[in-house]
């Protein structure tokens, strides 16, 4: 199992969610986040705040998928989240040790579908 954290533009959330559902990946968690990427920030002061401290508003989509669904999940996010512009976001991938569906106490791959 793998955990995918995709940081995307808020405007792309609907398309990504729809794409994942159509790809039979319906389970996900959405977290509003703020962050900064590679681009150098301005150093002028804006209303007393250093511009370099301003953070971009983004959405983090978190989903746990089976190894066999990993590339499909990544492709779906890439296809639906990209504008081809700076600030499109990033995808991080982690190994997941186990998962448990609380209702049935099912573990592992059976718990994440
Ligand atoms: N290395 C990182 N660690 C944690 N969060 C990150 C990292 N890189 C990007 N992010 C998050 O992703 C958001 C979007 O990043 P962004 O797409 O601007 O990345 P970038 O590296 O600047 O690439 P680009 O040049 O395409 O803009 C950031 O606001 C931040 O929340
Ligand atoms: Mg950037």
mmCIF file of C-alpha atoms and ligand atoms in Angstrom:
data_model
loop_
_atom_site.group_PDB
_atom_site.id
_atom_site.type_symbol
_atom_site.label_atom_id
_atom_site.label_comp_id
_atom_site.label_asym_id
_atom_site.label_seq_id
_atom_site.Cartn_x
_atom_site.Cartn_y
_atom_site.Cartn_z
ATOM 1 C CA UNK A 1 0.000 0.000 0.000
ATOM 2 C CA UNK A 2 1.082 3.551 -0.708
ATOM 3 C CA UNK A 3 0.074 6.929 0.650
ATOM 4 C CA UNK A 4 -0.212 9.738 -1.853
ATOM 5 C CA UNK A 5 -0.177 13.364 -0.793
ATOM 6 C CA UNK A 6 -0.940 15.652 -3.700
ATOM 7 C CA UNK A 7 -0.703 19.405 -3.164
ATOM 8 C CA UNK A 8 -2.806 21.031 -5.880
ATOM 9 C CA UNK A 9 -4.507 24.290 -6.811
ATOM 10 C CA UNK A 10 -7.924 24.616 -5.088
ATOM 11 C CA UNK A 11 -9.490 25.209 -8.528
ATOM 12 C CA UNK A 12 -8.443 21.698 -9.601
ATOM 13 C CA UNK A 13 -10.017 19.811 -6.697
ATOM 14 C CA UNK A 14 -13.343 19.009 -8.393
ATOM 15 C CA UNK A 15 -11.692 17.667 -11.548
ATOM 16 C CA UNK A 16 -9.191 15.578 -9.588
ATOM 17 C CA UNK A 17 -11.907 14.142 -7.334
ATOM 18 C CA UNK A 18 -14.092 13.293 -10.345
ATOM 19 C CA UNK A 19 -11.145 11.697 -12.141
ATOM 20 C CA UNK A 20 -10.229 9.575 -9.131
ATOM 21 C CA UNK A 21 -13.817 8.415 -8.719
ATOM 22 C CA UNK A 22 -13.957 7.431 -12.391
ATOM 23 C CA UNK A 23 -10.674 5.573 -11.901
ATOM 24 C CA UNK A 24 -12.320 3.553 -9.078
ATOM 25 C CA UNK A 25 -10.377 5.386 -6.385
ATOM 26 C CA UNK A 26 -13.270 6.871 -4.365
ATOM 27 C CA UNK A 27 -11.689 7.111 -0.892
ATOM 28 C CA UNK A 28 -9.734 10.252 -0.137
ATOM 29 C CA UNK A 29 -9.121 12.939 2.448
ATOM 30 C CA UNK A 30 -8.935 16.624 1.559
ATOM 31 C CA UNK A 31 -7.009 19.066 3.706
ATOM 32 C CA UNK A 32 -6.742 22.826 3.165
ATOM 33 C CA UNK A 33 -3.081 23.811 3.402
ATOM 34 C CA UNK A 34 -0.813 26.812 2.957
ATOM 35 C CA UNK A 35 2.730 26.599 1.720
ATOM 36 C CA UNK A 36 5.541 27.902 -0.418
ATOM 37 C CA UNK A 37 7.459 26.385 -3.301
ATOM 38 C CA UNK A 38 10.562 27.134 -5.280
ATOM 39 C CA UNK A 39 9.808 30.665 -6.466
ATOM 40 C CA UNK A 40 11.643 33.448 -4.715
ATOM 41 C CA UNK A 41 9.289 35.700 -2.807
ATOM 42 C CA UNK A 42 9.361 39.473 -2.980
ATOM 43 C CA UNK A 43 11.083 41.208 -0.148
ATOM 44 C CA UNK A 44 9.012 44.425 -0.201
ATOM 45 C CA UNK A 45 6.820 45.085 2.759
ATOM 46 C CA UNK A 46 3.068 44.873 2.247
ATOM 47 C CA UNK A 47 0.886 46.222 5.056
ATOM 48 C CA UNK A 48 3.700 45.667 7.493
ATOM 49 C CA UNK A 49 4.194 42.034 6.518
ATOM 50 C CA UNK A 50 7.307 40.782 4.785
ATOM 51 C CA UNK A 51 6.128 39.429 1.392
ATOM 52 C CA UNK A 52 8.415 36.443 1.781
ATOM 53 C CA UNK A 53 6.177 35.296 4.632
ATOM 54 C CA UNK A 54 3.070 35.128 2.417
ATOM 55 C CA UNK A 55 1.930 31.565 1.788
ATOM 56 C CA UNK A 56 0.005 30.133 -1.155
ATOM 57 C CA UNK A 57 -3.400 28.593 -0.504
ATOM 58 C CA UNK A 58 -3.449 25.019 -1.733
ATOM 59 C CA UNK A 59 -5.413 21.800 -1.248
ATOM 60 C CA UNK A 60 -3.801 18.566 -0.131
ATOM 61 C CA UNK A 61 -5.443 15.382 -1.323
ATOM 62 C CA UNK A 62 -4.415 12.371 0.732
ATOM 63 C CA UNK A 63 -5.258 8.855 -0.378
ATOM 64 C CA UNK A 64 -4.038 5.363 0.434
ATOM 65 C CA UNK A 65 -4.028 3.029 -2.560
ATOM 66 C CA UNK A 66 -2.929 -0.499 -3.358
ATOM 67 C CA UNK A 67 0.414 -0.802 -5.143
ATOM 68 C CA UNK A 68 -1.460 -1.870 -8.268
ATOM 69 C CA UNK A 69 -3.531 1.362 -8.237
ATOM 70 C CA UNK A 70 -0.561 3.659 -7.608
ATOM 71 C CA UNK A 71 0.320 4.657 -11.171
ATOM 72 C CA UNK A 72 -3.354 5.049 -12.120
ATOM 73 C CA UNK A 73 -3.844 7.381 -9.162
ATOM 74 C CA UNK A 74 -0.753 9.430 -10.008
ATOM 75 C CA UNK A 75 -1.706 9.710 -13.699
ATOM 76 C CA UNK A 76 -5.235 10.824 -12.794
ATOM 77 C CA UNK A 77 -3.909 13.568 -10.522
ATOM 78 C CA UNK A 78 -1.332 14.695 -13.111
ATOM 79 C CA UNK A 79 -3.944 14.771 -15.900
ATOM 80 C CA UNK A 80 -6.436 16.808 -13.878
ATOM 81 C CA UNK A 81 -4.257 19.104 -11.744
ATOM 82 C CA UNK A 82 -1.827 20.471 -14.320
ATOM 83 C CA UNK A 83 -1.929 23.872 -15.995
ATOM 84 C CA UNK A 84 1.677 23.557 -17.093
ATOM 85 C CA UNK A 85 2.487 26.634 -14.989
ATOM 86 C CA UNK A 86 4.639 27.273 -11.935
ATOM 87 C CA UNK A 87 2.649 26.598 -8.797
ATOM 88 C CA UNK A 88 0.863 23.510 -10.181
ATOM 89 C CA UNK A 89 1.885 21.607 -7.059
ATOM 90 C CA UNK A 90 3.566 18.356 -6.140
ATOM 91 C CA UNK A 91 2.889 14.710 -5.381
ATOM 92 C CA UNK A 92 4.609 12.863 -2.535
ATOM 93 C CA UNK A 93 4.483 9.063 -2.202
ATOM 94 C CA UNK A 94 5.045 7.011 0.955
ATOM 95 C CA UNK A 95 4.933 3.357 1.967
ATOM 96 C CA UNK A 96 2.023 2.411 4.243
ATOM 97 C CA UNK A 97 2.391 -0.377 6.776
ATOM 98 C CA UNK A 98 -1.240 -1.266 7.405
ATOM 99 C CA UNK A 99 -4.825 0.006 7.418
ATOM 100 C CA UNK A 100 -7.900 -0.979 9.399
ATOM 101 C CA UNK A 101 -11.576 -0.392 8.590
ATOM 102 C CA UNK A 102 -13.002 0.257 12.033
ATOM 103 C CA UNK A 103 -16.519 -1.065 11.256
ATOM 104 C CA UNK A 104 -15.393 -4.526 10.145
ATOM 105 C CA UNK A 105 -11.877 -4.673 11.625
ATOM 106 C CA UNK A 106 -10.699 -5.646 8.136
ATOM 107 C CA UNK A 107 -6.989 -5.045 7.677
ATOM 108 C CA UNK A 108 -4.617 -4.321 4.844
ATOM 109 C CA UNK A 109 -5.657 -3.994 1.203
ATOM 110 C CA UNK A 110 -9.257 -5.023 1.968
ATOM 111 C CA UNK A 111 -9.593 -2.027 4.281
ATOM 112 C CA UNK A 112 -8.697 0.670 1.789
ATOM 113 C CA UNK A 113 -11.095 -0.013 -1.094
HETATM 114 N N1 LIG B 1 9.518 20.206 -0.881
HETATM 115 C C1 LIG B 1 8.289 20.512 -0.448
HETATM 116 N N2 LIG B 1 7.922 20.158 0.790
HETATM 117 C C2 LIG B 1 6.685 20.454 1.255
HETATM 118 N N3 LIG B 1 5.756 21.104 0.549
HETATM 119 C C3 LIG B 1 6.085 21.483 -0.695
HETATM 120 C C4 LIG B 1 7.359 21.202 -1.263
HETATM 121 N N4 LIG B 1 7.384 21.693 -2.506
HETATM 122 C C5 LIG B 1 6.171 22.249 -2.722
HETATM 123 N N5 LIG B 1 5.390 22.138 -1.634
HETATM 124 C C6 LIG B 1 4.005 22.599 -1.493
HETATM 125 O O1 LIG B 1 3.424 22.630 -2.790
HETATM 126 C C7 LIG B 1 2.885 23.925 -3.058
HETATM 127 C C8 LIG B 1 3.036 24.229 -4.519
HETATM 128 O O2 LIG B 1 4.402 24.171 -4.832
HETATM 129 P P1 LIG B 1 4.867 24.593 -6.278
HETATM 130 O O3 LIG B 1 4.030 23.890 -7.292
HETATM 131 O O4 LIG B 1 4.923 26.089 -6.367
HETATM 132 O O5 LIG B 1 6.330 23.933 -6.259
HETATM 133 P P2 LIG B 1 7.638 24.464 -6.955
HETATM 134 O O6 LIG B 1 8.756 23.617 -6.447
HETATM 135 O O7 LIG B 1 7.739 25.942 -6.740
HETATM 136 O O8 LIG B 1 7.405 24.107 -8.478
HETATM 137 P P3 LIG B 1 7.021 25.129 -9.665
HETATM 138 O O9 LIG B 1 8.316 25.710 -10.146
HETATM 139 O O10 LIG B 1 6.350 24.267 -10.692
HETATM 140 O O11 LIG B 1 6.089 26.159 -9.066
HETATM 141 C C9 LIG B 1 3.654 24.837 -2.132
HETATM 142 O O12 LIG B 1 2.902 25.993 -1.849
HETATM 143 C C10 LIG B 1 3.844 23.965 -0.903
HETATM 144 O O13 LIG B 1 2.649 23.970 -0.144
HETATM 145 MG MG1 LIG B 2 6.256 27.266 -7.329
#
